[in-house]
Short mmCIF file of C-alpha atoms and ligand atoms in Angstrom, two decimals:
data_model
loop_
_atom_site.label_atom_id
_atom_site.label_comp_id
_atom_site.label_asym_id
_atom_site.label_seq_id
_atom_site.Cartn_x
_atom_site.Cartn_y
_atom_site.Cartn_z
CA UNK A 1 -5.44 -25.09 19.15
CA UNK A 2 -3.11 -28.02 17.90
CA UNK A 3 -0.64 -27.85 20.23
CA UNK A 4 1.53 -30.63 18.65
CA UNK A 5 0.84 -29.19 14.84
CA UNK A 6 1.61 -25.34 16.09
CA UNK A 7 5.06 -25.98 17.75
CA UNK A 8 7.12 -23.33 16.44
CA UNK A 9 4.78 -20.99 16.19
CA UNK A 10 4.72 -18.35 18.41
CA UNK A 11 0.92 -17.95 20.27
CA UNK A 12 0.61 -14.38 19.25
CA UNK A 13 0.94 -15.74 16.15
CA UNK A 14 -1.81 -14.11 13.76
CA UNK A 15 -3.28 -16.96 11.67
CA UNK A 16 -5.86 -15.39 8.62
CA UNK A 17 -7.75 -16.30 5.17
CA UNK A 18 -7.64 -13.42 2.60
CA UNK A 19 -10.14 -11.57 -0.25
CA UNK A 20 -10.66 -8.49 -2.18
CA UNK A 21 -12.90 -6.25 -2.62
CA UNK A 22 -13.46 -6.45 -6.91
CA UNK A 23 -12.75 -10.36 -6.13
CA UNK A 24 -15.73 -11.69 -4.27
CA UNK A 25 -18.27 -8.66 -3.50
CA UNK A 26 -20.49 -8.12 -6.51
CA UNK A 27 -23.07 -6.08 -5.96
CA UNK A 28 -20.90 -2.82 -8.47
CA UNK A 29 -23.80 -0.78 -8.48
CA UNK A 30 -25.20 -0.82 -5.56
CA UNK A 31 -26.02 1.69 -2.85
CA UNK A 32 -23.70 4.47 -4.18
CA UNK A 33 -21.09 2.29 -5.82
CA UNK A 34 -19.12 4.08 -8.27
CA UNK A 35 -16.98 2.47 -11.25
CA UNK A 36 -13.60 1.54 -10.92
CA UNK A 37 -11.19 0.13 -13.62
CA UNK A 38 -11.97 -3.02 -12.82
CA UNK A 39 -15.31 -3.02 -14.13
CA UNK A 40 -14.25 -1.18 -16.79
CA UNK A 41 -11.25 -3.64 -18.12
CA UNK A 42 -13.64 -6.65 -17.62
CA UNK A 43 -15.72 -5.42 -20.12
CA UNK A 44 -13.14 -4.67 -22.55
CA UNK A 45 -13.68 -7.36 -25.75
CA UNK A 46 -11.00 -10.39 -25.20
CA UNK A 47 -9.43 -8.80 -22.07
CA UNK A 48 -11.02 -11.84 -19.46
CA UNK A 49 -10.61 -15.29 -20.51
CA UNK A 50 -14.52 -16.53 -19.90
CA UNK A 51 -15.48 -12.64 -20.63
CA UNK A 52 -16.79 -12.47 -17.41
CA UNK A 53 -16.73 -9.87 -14.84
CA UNK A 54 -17.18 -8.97 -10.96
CA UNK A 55 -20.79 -7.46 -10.93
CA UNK A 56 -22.13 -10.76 -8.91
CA UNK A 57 -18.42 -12.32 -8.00
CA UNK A 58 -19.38 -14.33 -4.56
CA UNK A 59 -22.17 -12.00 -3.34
CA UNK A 60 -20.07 -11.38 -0.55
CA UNK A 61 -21.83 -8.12 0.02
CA UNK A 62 -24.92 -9.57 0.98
CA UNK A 63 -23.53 -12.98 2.19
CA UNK A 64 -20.44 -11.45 4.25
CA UNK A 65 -22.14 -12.21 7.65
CA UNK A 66 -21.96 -16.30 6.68
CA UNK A 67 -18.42 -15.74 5.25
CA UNK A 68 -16.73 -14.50 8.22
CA UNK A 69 -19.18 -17.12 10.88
CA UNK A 70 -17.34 -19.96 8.15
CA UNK A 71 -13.92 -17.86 8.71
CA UNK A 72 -14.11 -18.44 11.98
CA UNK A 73 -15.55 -21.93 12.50
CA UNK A 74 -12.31 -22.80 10.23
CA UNK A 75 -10.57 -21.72 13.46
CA UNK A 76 -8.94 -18.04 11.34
CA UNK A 77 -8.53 -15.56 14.15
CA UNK A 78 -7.90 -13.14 11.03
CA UNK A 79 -9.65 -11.32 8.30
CA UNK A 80 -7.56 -9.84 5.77
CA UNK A 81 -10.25 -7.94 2.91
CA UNK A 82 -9.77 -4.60 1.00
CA UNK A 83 -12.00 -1.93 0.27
CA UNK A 84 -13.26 -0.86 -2.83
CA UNK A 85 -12.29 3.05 -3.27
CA UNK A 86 -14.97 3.72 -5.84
CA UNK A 87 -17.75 2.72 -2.88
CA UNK A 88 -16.58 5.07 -0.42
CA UNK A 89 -15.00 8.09 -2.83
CA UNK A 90 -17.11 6.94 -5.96
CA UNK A 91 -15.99 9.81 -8.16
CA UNK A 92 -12.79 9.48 -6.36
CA UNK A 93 -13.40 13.26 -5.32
CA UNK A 94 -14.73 14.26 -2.34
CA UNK A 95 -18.17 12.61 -2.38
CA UNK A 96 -18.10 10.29 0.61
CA UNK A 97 -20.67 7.20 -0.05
CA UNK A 98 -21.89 6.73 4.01
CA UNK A 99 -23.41 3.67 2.50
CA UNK A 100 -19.77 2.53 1.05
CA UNK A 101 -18.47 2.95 4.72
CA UNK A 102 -20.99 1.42 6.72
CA UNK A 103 -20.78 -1.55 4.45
CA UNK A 104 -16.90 -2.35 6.06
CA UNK A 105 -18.19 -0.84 9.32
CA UNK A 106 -20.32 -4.17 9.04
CA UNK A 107 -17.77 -6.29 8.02
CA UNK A 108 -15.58 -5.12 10.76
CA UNK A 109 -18.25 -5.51 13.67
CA UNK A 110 -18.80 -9.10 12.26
CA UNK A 111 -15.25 -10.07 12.40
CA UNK A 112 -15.50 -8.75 15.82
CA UNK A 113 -18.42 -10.69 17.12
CA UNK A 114 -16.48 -13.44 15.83
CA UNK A 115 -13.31 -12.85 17.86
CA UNK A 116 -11.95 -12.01 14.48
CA UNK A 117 -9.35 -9.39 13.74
CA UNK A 118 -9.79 -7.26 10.61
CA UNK A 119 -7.02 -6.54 8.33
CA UNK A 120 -7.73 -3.92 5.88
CA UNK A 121 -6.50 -3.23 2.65
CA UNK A 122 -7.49 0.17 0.84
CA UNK A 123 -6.17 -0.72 -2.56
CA UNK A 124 -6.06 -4.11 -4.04
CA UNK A 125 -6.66 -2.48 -7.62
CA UNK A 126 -9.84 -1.19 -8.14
CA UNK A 127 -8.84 2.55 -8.96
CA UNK A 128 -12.18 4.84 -9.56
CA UNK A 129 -12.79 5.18 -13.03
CA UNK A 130 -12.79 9.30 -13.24
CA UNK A 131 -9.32 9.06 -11.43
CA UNK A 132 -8.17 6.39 -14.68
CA UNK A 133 -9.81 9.08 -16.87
CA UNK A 134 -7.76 12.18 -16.02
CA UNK A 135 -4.13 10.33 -15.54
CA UNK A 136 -4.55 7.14 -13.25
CA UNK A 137 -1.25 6.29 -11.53
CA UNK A 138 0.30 7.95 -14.11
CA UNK A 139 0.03 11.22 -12.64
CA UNK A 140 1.22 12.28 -9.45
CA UNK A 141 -2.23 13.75 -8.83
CA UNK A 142 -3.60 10.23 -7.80
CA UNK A 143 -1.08 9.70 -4.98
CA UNK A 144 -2.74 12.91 -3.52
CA UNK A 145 -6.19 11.63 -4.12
CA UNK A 146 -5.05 8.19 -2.73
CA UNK A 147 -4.00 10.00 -0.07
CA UNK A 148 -7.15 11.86 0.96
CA UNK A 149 -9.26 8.47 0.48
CA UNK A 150 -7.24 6.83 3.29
CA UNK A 151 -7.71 9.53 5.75
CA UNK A 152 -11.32 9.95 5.04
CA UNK A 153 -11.83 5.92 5.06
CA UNK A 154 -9.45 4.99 8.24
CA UNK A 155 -11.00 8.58 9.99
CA UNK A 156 -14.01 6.54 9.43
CA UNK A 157 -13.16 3.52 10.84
CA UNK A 158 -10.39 3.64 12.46
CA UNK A 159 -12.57 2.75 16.18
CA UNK A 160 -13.39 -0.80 14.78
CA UNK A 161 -10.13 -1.52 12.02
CA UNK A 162 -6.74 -1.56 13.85
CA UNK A 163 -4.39 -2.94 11.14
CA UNK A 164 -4.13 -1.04 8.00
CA UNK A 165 -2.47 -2.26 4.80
CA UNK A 166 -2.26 0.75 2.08
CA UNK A 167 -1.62 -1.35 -1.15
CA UNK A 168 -1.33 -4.18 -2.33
CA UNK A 169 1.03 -5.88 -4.81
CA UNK A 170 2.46 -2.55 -6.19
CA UNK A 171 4.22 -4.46 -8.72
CA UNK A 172 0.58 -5.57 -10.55
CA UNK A 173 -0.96 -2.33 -10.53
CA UNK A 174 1.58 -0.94 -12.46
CA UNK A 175 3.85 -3.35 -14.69
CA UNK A 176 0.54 -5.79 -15.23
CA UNK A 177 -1.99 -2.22 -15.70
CA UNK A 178 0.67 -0.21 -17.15
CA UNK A 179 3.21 -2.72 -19.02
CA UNK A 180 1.82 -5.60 -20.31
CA UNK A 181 -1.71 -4.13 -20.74
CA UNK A 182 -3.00 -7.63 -18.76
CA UNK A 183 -4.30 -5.93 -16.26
CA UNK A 184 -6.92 -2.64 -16.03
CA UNK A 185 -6.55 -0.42 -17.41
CA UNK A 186 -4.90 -2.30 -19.77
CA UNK A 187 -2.38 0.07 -21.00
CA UNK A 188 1.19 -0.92 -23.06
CA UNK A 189 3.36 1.85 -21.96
CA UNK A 190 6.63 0.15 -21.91
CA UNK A 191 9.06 1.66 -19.46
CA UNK A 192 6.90 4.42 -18.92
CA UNK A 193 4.91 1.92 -16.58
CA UNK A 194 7.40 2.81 -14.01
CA UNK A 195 6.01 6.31 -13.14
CA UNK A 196 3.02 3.92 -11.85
CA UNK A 197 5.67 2.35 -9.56
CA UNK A 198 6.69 5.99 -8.15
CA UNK A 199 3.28 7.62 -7.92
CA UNK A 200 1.34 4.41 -6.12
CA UNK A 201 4.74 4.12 -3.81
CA UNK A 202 3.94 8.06 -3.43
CA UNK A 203 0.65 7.69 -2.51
CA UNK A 204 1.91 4.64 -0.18
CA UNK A 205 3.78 6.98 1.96
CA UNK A 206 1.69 10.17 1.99
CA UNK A 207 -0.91 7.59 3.38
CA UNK A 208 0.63 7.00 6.11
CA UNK A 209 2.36 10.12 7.13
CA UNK A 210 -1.35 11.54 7.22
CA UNK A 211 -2.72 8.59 8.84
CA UNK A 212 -0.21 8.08 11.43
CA UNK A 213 -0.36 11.82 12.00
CA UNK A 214 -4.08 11.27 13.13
CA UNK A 215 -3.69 8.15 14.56
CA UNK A 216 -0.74 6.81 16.00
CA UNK A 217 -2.09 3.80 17.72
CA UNK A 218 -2.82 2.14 14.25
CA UNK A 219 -0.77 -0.58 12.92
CA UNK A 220 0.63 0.71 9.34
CA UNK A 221 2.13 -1.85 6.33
CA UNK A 222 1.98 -2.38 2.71
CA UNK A 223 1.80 -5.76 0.90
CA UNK A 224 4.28 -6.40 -1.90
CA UNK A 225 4.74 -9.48 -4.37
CA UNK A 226 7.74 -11.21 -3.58
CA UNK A 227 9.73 -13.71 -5.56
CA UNK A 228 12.93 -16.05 -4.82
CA UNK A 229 14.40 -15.23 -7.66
CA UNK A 230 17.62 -18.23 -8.81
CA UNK A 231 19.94 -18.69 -11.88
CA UNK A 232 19.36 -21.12 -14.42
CA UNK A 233 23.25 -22.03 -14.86
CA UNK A 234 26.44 -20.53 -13.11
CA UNK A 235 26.84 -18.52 -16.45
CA UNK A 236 27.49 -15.09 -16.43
CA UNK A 237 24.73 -14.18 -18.29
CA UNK A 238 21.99 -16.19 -16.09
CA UNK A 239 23.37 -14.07 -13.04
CA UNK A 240 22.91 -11.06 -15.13
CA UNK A 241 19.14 -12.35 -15.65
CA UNK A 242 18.57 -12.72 -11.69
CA UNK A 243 19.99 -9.14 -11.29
CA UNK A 244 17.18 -8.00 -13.78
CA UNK A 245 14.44 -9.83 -12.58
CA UNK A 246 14.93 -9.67 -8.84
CA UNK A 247 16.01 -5.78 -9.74
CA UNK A 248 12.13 -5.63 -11.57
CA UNK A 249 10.18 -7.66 -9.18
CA UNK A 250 11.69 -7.18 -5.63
CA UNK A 251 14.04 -4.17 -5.79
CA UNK A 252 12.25 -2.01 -6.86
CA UNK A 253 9.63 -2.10 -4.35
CA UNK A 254 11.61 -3.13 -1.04
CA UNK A 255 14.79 -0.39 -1.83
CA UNK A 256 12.36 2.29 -1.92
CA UNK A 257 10.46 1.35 0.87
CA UNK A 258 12.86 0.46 2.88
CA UNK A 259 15.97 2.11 2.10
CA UNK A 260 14.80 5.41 0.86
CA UNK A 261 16.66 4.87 -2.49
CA UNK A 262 15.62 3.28 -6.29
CA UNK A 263 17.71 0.77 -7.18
CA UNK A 264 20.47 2.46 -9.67
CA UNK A 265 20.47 -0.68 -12.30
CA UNK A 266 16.84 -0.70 -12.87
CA UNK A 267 16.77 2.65 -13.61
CA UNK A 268 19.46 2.12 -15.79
CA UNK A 269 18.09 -0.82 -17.95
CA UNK A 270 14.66 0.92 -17.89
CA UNK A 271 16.28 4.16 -19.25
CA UNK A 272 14.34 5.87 -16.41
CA UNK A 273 17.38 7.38 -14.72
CA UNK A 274 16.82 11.20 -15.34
CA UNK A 275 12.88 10.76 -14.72
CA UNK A 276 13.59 8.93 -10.80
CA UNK A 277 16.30 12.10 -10.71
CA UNK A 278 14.07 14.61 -10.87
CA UNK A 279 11.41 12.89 -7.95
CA UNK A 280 14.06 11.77 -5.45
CA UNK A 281 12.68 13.94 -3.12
CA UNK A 282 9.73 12.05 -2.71
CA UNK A 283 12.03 8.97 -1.33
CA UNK A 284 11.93 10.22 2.30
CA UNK A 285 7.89 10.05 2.19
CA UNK A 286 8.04 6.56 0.41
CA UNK A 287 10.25 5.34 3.13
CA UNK A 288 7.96 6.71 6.07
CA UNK A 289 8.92 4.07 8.99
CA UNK A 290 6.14 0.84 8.89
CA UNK A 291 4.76 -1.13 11.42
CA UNK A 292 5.00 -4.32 9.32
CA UNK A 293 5.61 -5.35 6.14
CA UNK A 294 3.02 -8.24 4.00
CA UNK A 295 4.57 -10.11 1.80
CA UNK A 296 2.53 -12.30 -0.69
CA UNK A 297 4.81 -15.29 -2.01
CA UNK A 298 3.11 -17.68 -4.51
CA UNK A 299 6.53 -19.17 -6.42
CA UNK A 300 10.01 -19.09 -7.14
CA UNK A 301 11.68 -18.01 -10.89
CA UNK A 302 14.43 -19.56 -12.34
CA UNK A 303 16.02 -17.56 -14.73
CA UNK A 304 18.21 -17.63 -17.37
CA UNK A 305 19.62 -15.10 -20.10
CA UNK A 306 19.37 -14.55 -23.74
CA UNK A 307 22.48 -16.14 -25.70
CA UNK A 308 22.63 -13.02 -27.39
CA UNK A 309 23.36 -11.65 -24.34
CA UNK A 310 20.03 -8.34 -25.78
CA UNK A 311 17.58 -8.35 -22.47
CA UNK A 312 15.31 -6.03 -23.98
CA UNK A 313 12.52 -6.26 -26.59
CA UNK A 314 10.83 -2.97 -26.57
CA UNK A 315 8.57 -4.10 -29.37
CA UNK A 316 6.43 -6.22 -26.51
CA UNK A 317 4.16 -5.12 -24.31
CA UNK A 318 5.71 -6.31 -20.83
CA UNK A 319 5.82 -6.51 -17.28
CA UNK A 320 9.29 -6.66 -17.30
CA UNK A 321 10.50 -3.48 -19.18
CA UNK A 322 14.16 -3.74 -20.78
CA UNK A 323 14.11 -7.87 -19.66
CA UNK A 324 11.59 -8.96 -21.76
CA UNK A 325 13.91 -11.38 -23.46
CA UNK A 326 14.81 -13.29 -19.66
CA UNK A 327 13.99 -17.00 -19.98
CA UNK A 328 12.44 -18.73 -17.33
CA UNK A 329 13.65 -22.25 -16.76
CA UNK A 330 11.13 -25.07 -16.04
CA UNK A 331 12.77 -26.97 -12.98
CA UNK A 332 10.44 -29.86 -13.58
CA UNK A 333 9.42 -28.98 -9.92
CA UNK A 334 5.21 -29.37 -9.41
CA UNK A 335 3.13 -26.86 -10.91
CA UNK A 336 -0.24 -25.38 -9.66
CA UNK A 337 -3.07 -24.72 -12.08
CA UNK A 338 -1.60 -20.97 -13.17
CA UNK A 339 1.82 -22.87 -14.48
CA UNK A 340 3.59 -21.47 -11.24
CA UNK A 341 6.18 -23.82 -9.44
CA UNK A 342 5.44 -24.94 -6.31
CA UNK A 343 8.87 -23.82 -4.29
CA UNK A 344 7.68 -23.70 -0.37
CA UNK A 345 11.40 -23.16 0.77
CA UNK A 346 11.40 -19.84 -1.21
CA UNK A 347 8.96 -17.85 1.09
CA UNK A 348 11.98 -17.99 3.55
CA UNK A 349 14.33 -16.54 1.10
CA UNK A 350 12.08 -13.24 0.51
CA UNK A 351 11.41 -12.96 4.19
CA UNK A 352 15.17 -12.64 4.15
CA UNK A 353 15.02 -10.17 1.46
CA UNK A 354 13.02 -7.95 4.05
CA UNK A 355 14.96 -9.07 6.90
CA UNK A 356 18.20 -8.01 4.86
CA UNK A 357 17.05 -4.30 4.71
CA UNK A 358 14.65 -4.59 7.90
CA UNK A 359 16.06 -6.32 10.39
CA UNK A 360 13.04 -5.21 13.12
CA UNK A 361 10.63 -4.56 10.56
CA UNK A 362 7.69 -7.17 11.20
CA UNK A 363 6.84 -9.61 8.28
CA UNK A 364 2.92 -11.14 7.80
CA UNK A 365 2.49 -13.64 4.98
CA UNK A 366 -0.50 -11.91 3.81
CA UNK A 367 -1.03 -13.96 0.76
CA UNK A 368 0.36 -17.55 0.08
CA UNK A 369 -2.41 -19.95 -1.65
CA UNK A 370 -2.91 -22.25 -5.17
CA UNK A 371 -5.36 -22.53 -8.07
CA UNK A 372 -6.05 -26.13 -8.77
CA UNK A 373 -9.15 -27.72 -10.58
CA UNK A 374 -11.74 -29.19 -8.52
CA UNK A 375 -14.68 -31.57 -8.73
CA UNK A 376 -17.22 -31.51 -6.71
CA UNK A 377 -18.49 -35.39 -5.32
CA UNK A 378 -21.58 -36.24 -5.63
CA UNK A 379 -21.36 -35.96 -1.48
CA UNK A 380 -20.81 -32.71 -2.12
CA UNK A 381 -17.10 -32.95 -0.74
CA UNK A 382 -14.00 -31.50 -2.55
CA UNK A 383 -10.83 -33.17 -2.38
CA UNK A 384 -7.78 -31.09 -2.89
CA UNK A 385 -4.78 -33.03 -2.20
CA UNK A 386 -2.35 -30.72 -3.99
CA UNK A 387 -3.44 -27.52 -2.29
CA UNK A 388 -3.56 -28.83 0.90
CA UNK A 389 -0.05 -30.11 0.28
CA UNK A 390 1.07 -26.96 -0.92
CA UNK A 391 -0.28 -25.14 2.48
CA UNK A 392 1.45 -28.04 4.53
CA UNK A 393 4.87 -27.16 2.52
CA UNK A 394 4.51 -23.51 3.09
CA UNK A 395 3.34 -23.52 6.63
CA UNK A 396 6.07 -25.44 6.94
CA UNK A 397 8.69 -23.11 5.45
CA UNK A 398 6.80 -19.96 7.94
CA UNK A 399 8.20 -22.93 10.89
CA UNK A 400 11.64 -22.82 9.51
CA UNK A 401 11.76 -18.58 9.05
CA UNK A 402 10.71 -18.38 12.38
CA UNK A 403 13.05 -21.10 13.92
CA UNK A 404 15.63 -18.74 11.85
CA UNK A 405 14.99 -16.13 14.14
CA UNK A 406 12.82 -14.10 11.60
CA UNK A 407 10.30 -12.12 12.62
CA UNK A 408 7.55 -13.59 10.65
CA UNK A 409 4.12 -12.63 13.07
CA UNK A 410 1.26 -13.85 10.55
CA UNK A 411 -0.25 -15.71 7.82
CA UNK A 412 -3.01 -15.62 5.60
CA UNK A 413 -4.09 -17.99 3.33
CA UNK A 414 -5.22 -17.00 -0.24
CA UNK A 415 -7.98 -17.07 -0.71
CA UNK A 416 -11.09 -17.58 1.66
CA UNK A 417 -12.78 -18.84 -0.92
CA UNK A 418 -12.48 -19.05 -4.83
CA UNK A 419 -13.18 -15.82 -6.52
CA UNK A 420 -12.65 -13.83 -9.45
CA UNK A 421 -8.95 -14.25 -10.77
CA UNK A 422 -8.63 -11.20 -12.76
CA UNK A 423 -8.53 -10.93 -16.10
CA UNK A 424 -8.82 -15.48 -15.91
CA UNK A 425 -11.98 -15.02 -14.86
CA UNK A 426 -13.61 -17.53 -12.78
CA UNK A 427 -11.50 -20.25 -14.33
CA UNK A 428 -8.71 -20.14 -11.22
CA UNK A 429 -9.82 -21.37 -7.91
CA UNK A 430 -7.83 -20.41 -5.39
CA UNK A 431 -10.06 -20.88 -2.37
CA UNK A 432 -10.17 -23.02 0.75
CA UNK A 433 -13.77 -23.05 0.47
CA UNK A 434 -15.34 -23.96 -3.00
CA UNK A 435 -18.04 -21.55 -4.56
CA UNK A 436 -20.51 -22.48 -6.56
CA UNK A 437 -21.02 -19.69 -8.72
CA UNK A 438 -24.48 -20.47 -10.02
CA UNK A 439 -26.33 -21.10 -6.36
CA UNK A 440 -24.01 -19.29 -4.12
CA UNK A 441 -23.63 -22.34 -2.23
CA UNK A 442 -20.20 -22.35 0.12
CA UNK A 443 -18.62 -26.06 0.45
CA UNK A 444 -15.26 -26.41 2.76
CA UNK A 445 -12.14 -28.14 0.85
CA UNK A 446 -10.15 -30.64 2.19
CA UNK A 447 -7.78 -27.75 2.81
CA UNK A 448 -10.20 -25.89 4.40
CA UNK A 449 -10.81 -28.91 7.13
CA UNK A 450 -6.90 -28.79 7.38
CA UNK A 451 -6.59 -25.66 8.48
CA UNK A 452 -9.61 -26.25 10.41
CA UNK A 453 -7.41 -28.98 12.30
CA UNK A 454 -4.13 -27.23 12.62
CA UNK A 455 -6.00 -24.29 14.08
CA UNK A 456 -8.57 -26.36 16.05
O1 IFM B 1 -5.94 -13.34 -6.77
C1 IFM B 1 -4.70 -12.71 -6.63
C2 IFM B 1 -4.79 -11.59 -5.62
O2 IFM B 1 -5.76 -10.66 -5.97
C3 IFM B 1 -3.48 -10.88 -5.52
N1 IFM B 1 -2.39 -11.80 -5.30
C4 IFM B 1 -2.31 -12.98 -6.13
C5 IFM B 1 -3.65 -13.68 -6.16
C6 IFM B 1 -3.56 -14.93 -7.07
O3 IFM B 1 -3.22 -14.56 -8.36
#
């Protein structure tokens, strides 16, 4: 270890690199596999940008032994990865794939032999198909089912996988899958993307009453998408946008989960009052105590409102139902290669946002990372000055929450390695390890050796 680079930083300290499953696995229909949304959407005419989809991603499910040995030689004591539903449940019924589990039973004893601890996500998006057919998140049916998947999984492997997340980013499954239609399944619902919000936090919290039920020595959390969300202008109106956007974006997920209440204004703008009303029962089980919270910051939003002072355009397909007409101010601050504003000092503000509601709750950075283009030298090196500054600057910021007196205990770098971004394709590279899609071959980043040194 570093010692000078790690002052600050607690030894216990749980430093990681990040995937997912759809993201870097390939290999969709193989050994018992069944379909999820995911490789339905990608298929779906004009939905990816390069039209390409996950079947062969980064082979990672024949290459994950080398994957985790170059985790670990980066100096990661951490694995964060999800699994794919659809290969252990692949009708999402009660078919268990033995093949499906054995695959992260692998994984898991790798990371082990590797003095690696796993981190486990059981939903980064990849809902089985037949579940989409009959409902998806829409019905309440799928927080049962969701449910039943993460007692059979964790019953599974609960022996070699200590830390369980349940989801991850909320917020994209439904206002990306359900909203704006970016996202699988690609629907345009409008406000009615919300009942995805209440059925996946549902499914959230019946996870992990059953769970902890059977197995109270496991370490319990969800990851949400965070943002520091700031006001154009001292105007009236740009406040009003913050209260919208951080309402959409932040309060929705964190009041629920941590309070045991929706916030009242969302529901309000959303006209989804009566609907939350009638479910407000189900708040106790959403807000079933956690053993930590993840929190995946990529960027801050500035905001401003409409002159008009009309937030809502309910003619467009969005992920911000009733705010669609929110401006978003360009600070002139650096941008990474998705247009998002590099703001390191805003992780600390959404830590606080847990903090604020949580004061003991646990907080791991379980995503924080940046697409930039790369080039590969002829020496086969890759220079990434920006991304390695962009780590620097948020490491940084993880320093100053936990000189704060936060209780930040982790950090995981997104991603690994570059990987399928969704619906742009393989056009995003987000990883501290370069992939070369067409030979497979693996080539550390210059932010990859960084890490390497902090954690050397
Ligand atoms: O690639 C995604 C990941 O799947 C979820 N969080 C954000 C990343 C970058 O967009």
């Amino acid at each position: 270890m570093n010692t000078a680079a790690m002052n600050g930083f607690p030894d216990t300290f749980v430093w990681g690199a990040a995937t997912a499953a759809y993201q870097i696995e390939g290999a969709t229909t193989e050994d018992g596999r069944g379909p999820s949304i995911w490789d339905t959407f990608a298929r779906v005419p004009g939905a990816i940008v390069d039209g390409s989809n996950g079947d062969v991603a980064d082979d990672h499910y024949h290459r994950y032994a080398a994957d985790i040995a170059l985790l670990a030689g980066l100096g990661f004591t951490a694995y964060r990865f999800s699994i794919a539903w659809s290969r252990v449940l692949p009708t999402g019924g009660d078919e268990v794939n033995q093949a499906g589990l054995d695959f992260y039973r692998r994984i898991a004893e790798t990371c082990h032999a590797h003095g690696i601890t796993p981190y486990a996500t059981l939903y980064h998006w990849d809902l089985p198909q037949p579940l989409e057919d009959v409902g998806g998140w829409l019905v309440r049916e799928t927080a049962e089912r969701f449910r039943d998947y993460a007692v059979t999984t964790v019953d599974a492997l609960a022996d070699v996988i200590r830390h369980w997340t349940t989801l991850n980013e909320p917020w994209c499954s439904s206002l990306l899958g359900y909203g704006a239609g970016v996202h699988a399944p690609g629907k345009q619902l409008g406000t009615e993307s919300l009942h995805a919000v209440h059925h996946l936090l549902l499914g959230h919290g019946l996870a992990v009453q059953a769970v902890r039920e059977r197995h109270p020595e496991l370490s319990l959390g969800i990851t949400v998408n965070l943002y520091s969300v700031r006001p154009g202008s001292g105007s009236a109106l740009d406040a009003e946008a913050v209260r919208r956007v951080d309402g959409l974006q932040n309060r929705l997920f964190l009041d629920p989960l941590l309070l045991a209440t929706y916030p009242a204004d969302v529901l309000t703008d959303t006209g989804t009052t009566d609907w939350f009303a009638e479910r407000a029962d189900d708040l106790a089980t959403i807000a079933t105590p956690l053993d930590f919270l993840g929190v995946n910051y990529y960027s801050r939003h500035t905001v401003a409102g409409p002159a008009d002072g009309v937030f809502a355009d309910p003619t467009q397909p969005s992920s911000t139902p009733g705010s669609e007409r929110v401006q978003y101010v360009d600070t002139g601050a650096p941008k990474t290669d998705m247009g998002w504003e590099v703001h390191p000092d805003g992780l600390v503000d959404v830590i606080e946002l847990v903090h604020e509601r949580a004061p003991e709750l646990p907080v791991l950075v379980t995503e924080n990372g940046a697409a930039y283009v790369d080039v590969v030298e002829a020496d086969g090196s890759v220079h990434d000055p920006d991304r390695r500054q962009y780590f620097e600057g948020h490491v940084e910021a993880c320093r100053e929450a936990i000189r704060r007196g936060l209780p930040l205990q982790g950090y995981f770098a997104w991603s690994l390695m570059d990987n399928y971004e969704w619906a742009f394709g393989y056009t995003k590279r987000f990883g501290i390890v370069h992939v070369d899609y067409e030979t497979q071959i693996r080539t550390v980043k210059d932010s990859g050796r960084w890490f390497a040194e902090l954690l050397g």
